Coordinates of C-alpha atoms and ligand atoms in Angstrom, one line a residue:
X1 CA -95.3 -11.7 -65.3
X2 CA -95.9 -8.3 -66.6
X3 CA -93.2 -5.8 -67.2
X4 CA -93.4 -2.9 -65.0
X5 CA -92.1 0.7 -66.1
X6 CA -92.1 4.0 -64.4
X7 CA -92.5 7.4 -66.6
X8 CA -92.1 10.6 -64.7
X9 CA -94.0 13.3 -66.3
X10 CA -96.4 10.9 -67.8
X11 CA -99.3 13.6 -66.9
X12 CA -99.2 15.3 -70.5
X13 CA -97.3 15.1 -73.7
X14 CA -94.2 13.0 -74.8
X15 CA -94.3 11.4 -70.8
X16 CA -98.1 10.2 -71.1
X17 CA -98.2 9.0 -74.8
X18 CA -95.6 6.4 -74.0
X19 CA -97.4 5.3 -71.0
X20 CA -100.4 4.5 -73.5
X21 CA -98.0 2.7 -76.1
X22 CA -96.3 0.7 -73.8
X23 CA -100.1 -0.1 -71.6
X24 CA -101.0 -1.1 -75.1
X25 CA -98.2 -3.7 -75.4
X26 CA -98.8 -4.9 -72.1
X27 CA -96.7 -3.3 -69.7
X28 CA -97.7 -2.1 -66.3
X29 CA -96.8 1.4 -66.5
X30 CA -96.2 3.6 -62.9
X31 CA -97.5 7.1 -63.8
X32 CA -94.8 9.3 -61.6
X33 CA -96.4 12.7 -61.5
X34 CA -96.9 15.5 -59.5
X35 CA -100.3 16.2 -60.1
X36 CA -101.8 12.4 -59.5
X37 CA -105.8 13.7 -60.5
X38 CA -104.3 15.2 -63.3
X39 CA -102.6 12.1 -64.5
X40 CA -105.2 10.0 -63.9
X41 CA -107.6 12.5 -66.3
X42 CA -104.9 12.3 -68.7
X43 CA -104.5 8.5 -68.3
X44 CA -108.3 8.2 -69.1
X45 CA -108.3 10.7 -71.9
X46 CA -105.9 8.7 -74.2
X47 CA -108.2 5.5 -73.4
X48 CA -105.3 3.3 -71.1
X49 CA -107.6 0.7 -69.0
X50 CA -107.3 1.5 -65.4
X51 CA -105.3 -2.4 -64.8
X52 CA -102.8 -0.7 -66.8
X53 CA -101.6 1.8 -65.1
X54 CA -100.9 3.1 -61.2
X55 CA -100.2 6.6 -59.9
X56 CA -97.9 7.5 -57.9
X57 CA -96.8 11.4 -56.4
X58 CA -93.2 12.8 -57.1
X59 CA -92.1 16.2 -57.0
X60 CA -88.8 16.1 -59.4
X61 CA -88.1 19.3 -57.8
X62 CA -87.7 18.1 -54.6
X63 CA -84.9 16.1 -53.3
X64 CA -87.1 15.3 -50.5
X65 CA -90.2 13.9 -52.6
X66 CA -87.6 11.5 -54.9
X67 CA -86.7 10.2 -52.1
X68 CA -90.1 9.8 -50.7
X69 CA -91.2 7.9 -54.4
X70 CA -88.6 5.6 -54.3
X71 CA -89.6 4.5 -50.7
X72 CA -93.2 4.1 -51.8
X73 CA -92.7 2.4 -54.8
X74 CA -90.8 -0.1 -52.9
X75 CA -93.8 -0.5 -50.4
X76 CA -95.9 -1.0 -53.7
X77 CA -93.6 -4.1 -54.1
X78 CA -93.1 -4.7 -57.8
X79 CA -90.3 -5.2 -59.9
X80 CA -89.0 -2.4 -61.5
X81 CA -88.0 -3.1 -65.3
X82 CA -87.1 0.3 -66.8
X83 CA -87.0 4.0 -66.4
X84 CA -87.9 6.5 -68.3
X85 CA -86.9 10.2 -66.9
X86 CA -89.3 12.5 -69.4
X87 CA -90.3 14.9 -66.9
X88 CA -89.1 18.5 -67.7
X89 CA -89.7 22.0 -67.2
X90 CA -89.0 25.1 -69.2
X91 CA -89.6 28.6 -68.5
X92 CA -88.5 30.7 -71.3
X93 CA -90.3 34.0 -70.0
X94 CA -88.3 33.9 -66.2
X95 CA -87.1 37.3 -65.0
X96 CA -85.7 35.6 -62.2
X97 CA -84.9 31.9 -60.8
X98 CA -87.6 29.5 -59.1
X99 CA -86.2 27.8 -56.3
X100 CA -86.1 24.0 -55.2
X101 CA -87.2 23.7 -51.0
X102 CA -83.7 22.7 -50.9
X103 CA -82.7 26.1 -52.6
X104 CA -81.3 25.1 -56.0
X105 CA -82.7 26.1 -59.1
X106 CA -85.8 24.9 -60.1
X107 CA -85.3 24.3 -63.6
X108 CA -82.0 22.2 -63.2
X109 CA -83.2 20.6 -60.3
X110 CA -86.7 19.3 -62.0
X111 CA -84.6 18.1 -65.1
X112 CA -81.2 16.8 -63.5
X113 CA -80.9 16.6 -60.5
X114 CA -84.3 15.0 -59.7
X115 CA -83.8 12.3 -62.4
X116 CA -80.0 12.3 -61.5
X117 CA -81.0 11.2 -57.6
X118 CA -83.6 9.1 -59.2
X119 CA -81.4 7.2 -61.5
X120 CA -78.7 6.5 -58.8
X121 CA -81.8 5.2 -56.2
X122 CA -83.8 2.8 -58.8
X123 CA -80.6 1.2 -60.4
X124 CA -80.8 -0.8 -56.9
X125 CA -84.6 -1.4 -57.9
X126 CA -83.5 -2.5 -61.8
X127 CA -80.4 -5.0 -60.6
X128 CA -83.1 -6.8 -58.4
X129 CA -85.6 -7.2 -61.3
X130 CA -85.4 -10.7 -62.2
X131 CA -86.3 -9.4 -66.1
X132 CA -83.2 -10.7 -68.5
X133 CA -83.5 -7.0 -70.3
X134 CA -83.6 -4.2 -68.0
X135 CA -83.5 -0.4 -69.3
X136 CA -83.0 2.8 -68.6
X137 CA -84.3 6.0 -70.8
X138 CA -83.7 9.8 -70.6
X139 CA -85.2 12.1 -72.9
X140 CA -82.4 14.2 -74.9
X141 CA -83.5 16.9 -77.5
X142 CA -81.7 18.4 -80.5
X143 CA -81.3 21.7 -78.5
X144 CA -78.8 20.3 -76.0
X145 CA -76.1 20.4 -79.8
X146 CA -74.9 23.2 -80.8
X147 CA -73.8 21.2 -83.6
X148 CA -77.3 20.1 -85.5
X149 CA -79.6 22.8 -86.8
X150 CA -81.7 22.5 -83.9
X151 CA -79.2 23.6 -81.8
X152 CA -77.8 26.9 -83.0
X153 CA -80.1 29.0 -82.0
X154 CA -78.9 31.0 -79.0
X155 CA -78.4 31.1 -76.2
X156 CA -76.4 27.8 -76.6
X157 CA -75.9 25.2 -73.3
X158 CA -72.4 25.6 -72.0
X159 CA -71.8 24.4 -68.4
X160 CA -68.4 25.9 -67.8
X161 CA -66.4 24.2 -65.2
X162 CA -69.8 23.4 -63.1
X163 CA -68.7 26.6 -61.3
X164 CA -72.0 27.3 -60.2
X165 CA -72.6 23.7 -58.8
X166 CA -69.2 23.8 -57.2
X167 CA -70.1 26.8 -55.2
X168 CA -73.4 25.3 -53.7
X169 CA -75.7 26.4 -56.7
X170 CA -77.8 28.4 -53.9
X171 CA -78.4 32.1 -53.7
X172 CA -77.3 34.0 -55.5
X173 CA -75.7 31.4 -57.7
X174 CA -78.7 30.2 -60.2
X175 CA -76.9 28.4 -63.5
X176 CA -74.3 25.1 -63.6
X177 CA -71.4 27.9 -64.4
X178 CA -72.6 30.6 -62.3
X179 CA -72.9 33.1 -64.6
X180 CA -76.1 35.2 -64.8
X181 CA -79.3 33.9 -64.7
X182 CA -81.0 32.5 -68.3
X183 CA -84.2 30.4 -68.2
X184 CA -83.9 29.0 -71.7
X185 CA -79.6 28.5 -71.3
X186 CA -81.0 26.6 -67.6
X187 CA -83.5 24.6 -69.6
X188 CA -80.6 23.4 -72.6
X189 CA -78.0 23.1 -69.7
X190 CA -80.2 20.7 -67.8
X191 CA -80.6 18.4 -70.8
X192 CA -76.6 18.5 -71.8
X193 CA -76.7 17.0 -67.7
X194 CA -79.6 14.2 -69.1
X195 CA -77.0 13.2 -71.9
X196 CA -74.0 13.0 -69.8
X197 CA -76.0 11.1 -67.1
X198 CA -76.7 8.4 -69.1
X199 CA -73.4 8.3 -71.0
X200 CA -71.7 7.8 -67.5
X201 CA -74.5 5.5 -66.1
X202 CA -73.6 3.3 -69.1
X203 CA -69.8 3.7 -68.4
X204 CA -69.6 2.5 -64.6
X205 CA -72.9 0.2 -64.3
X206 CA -73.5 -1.0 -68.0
X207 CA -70.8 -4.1 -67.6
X208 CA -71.5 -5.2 -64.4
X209 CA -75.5 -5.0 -64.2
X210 CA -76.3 -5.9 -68.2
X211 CA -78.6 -2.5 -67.6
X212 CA -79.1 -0.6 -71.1
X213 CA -78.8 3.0 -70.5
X214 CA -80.3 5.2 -73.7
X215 CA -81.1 8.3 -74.4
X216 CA -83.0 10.0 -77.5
X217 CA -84.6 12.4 -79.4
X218 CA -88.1 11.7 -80.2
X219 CA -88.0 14.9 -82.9
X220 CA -89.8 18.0 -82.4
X221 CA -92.9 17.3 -80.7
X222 CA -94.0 21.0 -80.9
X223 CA -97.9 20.8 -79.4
X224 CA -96.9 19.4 -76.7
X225 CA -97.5 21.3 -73.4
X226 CA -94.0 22.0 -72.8
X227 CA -94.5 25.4 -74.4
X228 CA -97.1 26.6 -71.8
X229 CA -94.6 29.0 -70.7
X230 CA -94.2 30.7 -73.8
X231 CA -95.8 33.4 -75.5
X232 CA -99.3 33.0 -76.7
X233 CA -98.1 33.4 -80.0
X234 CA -94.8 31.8 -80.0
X235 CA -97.5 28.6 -79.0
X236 CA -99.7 29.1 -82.2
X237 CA -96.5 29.7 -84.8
X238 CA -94.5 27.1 -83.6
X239 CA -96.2 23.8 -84.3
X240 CA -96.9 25.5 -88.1
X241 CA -93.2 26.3 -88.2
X242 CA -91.9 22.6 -87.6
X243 CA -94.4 21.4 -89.9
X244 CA -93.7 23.6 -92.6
X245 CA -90.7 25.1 -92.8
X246 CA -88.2 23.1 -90.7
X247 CA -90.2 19.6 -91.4
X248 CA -89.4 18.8 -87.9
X249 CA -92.8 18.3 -86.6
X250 CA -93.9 15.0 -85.1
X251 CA -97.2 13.5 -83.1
X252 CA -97.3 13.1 -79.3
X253 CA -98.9 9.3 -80.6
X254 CA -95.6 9.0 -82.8
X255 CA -93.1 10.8 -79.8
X256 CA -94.8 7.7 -77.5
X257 CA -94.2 5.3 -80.1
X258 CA -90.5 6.1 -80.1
X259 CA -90.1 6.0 -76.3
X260 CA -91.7 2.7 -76.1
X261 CA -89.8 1.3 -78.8
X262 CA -86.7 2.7 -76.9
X263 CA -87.6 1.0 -73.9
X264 CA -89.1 -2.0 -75.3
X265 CA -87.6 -3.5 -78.6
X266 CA -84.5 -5.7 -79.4
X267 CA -83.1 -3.1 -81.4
X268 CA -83.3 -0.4 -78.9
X269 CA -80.4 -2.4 -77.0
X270 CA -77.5 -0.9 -77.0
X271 CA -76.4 0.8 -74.0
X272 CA -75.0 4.3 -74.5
X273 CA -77.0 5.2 -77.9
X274 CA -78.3 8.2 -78.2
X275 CA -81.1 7.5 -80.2
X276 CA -82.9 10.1 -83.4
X277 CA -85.2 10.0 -86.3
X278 CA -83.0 13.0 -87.6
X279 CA -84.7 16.7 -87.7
X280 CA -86.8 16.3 -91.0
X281 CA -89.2 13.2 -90.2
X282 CA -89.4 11.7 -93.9
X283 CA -92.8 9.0 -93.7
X284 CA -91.1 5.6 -92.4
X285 CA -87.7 7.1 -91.2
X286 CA -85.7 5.2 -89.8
X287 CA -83.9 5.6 -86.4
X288 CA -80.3 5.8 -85.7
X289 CA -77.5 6.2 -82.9
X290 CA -76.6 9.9 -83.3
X291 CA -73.3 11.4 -82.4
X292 CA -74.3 14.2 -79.0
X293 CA -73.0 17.4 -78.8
X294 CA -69.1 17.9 -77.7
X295 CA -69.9 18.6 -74.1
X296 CA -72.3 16.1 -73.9
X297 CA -69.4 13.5 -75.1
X298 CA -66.7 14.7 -72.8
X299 CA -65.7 12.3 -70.7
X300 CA -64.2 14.3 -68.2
X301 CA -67.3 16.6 -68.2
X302 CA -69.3 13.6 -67.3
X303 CA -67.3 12.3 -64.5
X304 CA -67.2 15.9 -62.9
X305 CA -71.1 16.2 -63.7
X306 CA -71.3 13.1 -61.6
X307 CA -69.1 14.3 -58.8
X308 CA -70.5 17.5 -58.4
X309 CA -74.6 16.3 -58.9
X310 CA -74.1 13.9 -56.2
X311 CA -72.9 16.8 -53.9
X312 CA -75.6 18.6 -54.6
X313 CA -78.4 15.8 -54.0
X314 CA -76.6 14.1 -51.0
X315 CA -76.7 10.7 -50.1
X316 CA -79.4 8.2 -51.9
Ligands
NDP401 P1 -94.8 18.5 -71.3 O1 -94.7 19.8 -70.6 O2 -96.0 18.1 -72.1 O3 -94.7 17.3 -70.2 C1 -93.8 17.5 -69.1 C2 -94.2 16.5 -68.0 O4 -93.3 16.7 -66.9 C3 -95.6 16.8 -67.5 O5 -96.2 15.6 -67.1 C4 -95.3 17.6 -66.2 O6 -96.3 17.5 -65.2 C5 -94.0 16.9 -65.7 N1 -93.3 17.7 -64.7 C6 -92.9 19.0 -64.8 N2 -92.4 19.3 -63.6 C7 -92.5 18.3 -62.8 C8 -92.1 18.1 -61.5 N3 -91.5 19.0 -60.7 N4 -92.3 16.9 -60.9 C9 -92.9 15.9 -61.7 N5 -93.3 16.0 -62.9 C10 -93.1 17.2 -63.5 O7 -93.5 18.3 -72.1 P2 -93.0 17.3 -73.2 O8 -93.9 16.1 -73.2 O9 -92.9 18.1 -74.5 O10 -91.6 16.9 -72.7 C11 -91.2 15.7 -72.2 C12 -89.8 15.4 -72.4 O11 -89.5 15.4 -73.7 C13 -88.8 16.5 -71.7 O12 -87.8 15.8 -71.1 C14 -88.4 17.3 -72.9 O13 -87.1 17.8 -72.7 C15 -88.3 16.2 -74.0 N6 -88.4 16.7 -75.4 C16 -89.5 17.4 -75.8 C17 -89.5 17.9 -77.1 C18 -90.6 18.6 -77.6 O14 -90.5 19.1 -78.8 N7 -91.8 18.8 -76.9 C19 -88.4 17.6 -78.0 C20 -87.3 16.9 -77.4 C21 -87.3 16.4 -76.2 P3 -97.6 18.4 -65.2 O15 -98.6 17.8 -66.1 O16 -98.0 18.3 -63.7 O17 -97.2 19.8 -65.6

């Protein structure tokens, strides 16, 4: 039988080079993407052969179209053998908020609470999988820690007492603690969320389903399209900066690599890592479970992250 995974945001960068590495070692990958012809450009463009791969629509900033996925890819009727939640947005350049059709913000909603209803749906989907090693992945990144180099530059992520979720996280309310709108503080918010999602999947459903739950940081993967939103010439410097100064710079091949080792290898299982290369790739560096940021290890954080996310999305 061949493993099946789904990748959301497997259209471009760090999303569709792991769907290529892990086609390559034989797993089925499920393309989740919004944009299905371009996926399936993408899909052909890094070579995958078409029995590797399926596509299948999902809107991660729609509650509605989550929902819709799950339901299909159950009509599809495979097994489902891991997740990986890769797709993100950020919008450094927004004057004002996008909106989800439910009314939240769009960049927390793509990047959270998408994945966040999508994780609590398909961990029915992984407990049925008859596979003896089932996992799921969210993508992390250095900026979600103050605490590494990465990190300091501000604005730095702080999501307050969820204020902003607790009041409805509607009009006029656009950021997890309410306070005034800021596209790249959204963007470093939303992944603090992806950290503490999978810490407190791993705490209530690692014991009783045997489901590794990981997270990581593939290192800065700085041509990826992700930038798109930034200025023209913030584009061009960056990917020199990272290889030069900083020494952060990796491949989208080598970003892929790392997912699918995350997702695939013995080593990779240990449920609640947080998984890095470190922030200077040296040639052959080795990974290693990496202590996240104080929010993002705060227990109490993470259960009122849960509370409040599940609010917000409704029931599964
Ligand atoms: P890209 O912009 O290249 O890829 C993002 C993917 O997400 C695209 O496939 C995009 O689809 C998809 N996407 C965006 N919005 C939605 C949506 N509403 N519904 C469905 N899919 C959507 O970015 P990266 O590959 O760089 O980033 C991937 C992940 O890696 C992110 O989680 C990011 O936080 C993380 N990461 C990236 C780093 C980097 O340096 N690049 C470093 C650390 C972590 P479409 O093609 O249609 O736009």
């Amino acid at each position: 039988r061949k493993s099946t995974v789904v990748i959301t945001g497997a259209s471009s960068g760090v999303g569709l080079y792991a769907a290529k590495a892990l086609a390559k070692r034989g797993w089925h990958v499920v393309m989740a993407c919004r944009d299905l012809a371009k996926a399936e450009a993408a899909a052909k463009s890094v070579g995958m052969s078409p029995d590797s791969y399926s596509l299948m629509q999902i809107d991660l900033g729609s509650l509605d179209s989550v929902r819709q996925f799950v339901k299909n890819f159950r009509v599809s009727g495979r097994s489902l053998d891991a997740l990986v939640c890769n797709a993100a947005i950020y919008m450094p350049l927004l004057k004002e908020p996008l909106r989800s059709p439910e009314g939240y913000e769009l960049t927390m909603t793509t990047n959270h609470l998408g994945h966040f209803l999508l994780c609590n749906m398909m961990l029915e989907d992984l407990k049925k999988s008859p596979a003896p090693d089932k996992r799921m992945v969210i993508l992390g990144t250095v900026t979600h820690n103050p605490d590494e180099l990465g990190g300091k530059i501000p604005p730095r992520p702080d999501l307050g007492n969820f204020e902003g979720f607790v009041e409805g996280f509607k009009d006029p309310i656009s950021m997890v603690d309410g306070k005034k709108f800021e596209p790249v503080k959204a963007y470093k918010d939303s992944k603090v969320c992806n950290v503490l999602t999978m810490r407190e999947l791993h705490r209530r459903y690692h014991d009783s389903t045997g489901i590794t739950f990981t997270s990581l940081y593939p290192g800065c993967v700085a041509d990826t399209p992700l930038f798109r939103n930034h200025y023209p010439l913030f584009q061009k410097l960056f990917p020199w900066f990272q290889k030069n100064i900083t020494g952060g710079y990796v491949s989208q091949d080598l970003a892929g690599e790392r997912v699918a080792m995350v997702v695939a290898d013995p080593e990779y299982k240990q449920s609640g890592a947080y998984w890095s290369w470190g922030n200077r790739q040296k040639k052959n560096g080795k990974s290693f479970v990496q202590k996240v940021s104080p929010q993002a290890r705060d227990d109490e954080k993470a259960e009122k992250m849960w509370i409040f996310s599940q609010k917000l999305v409704g029931s599964l």
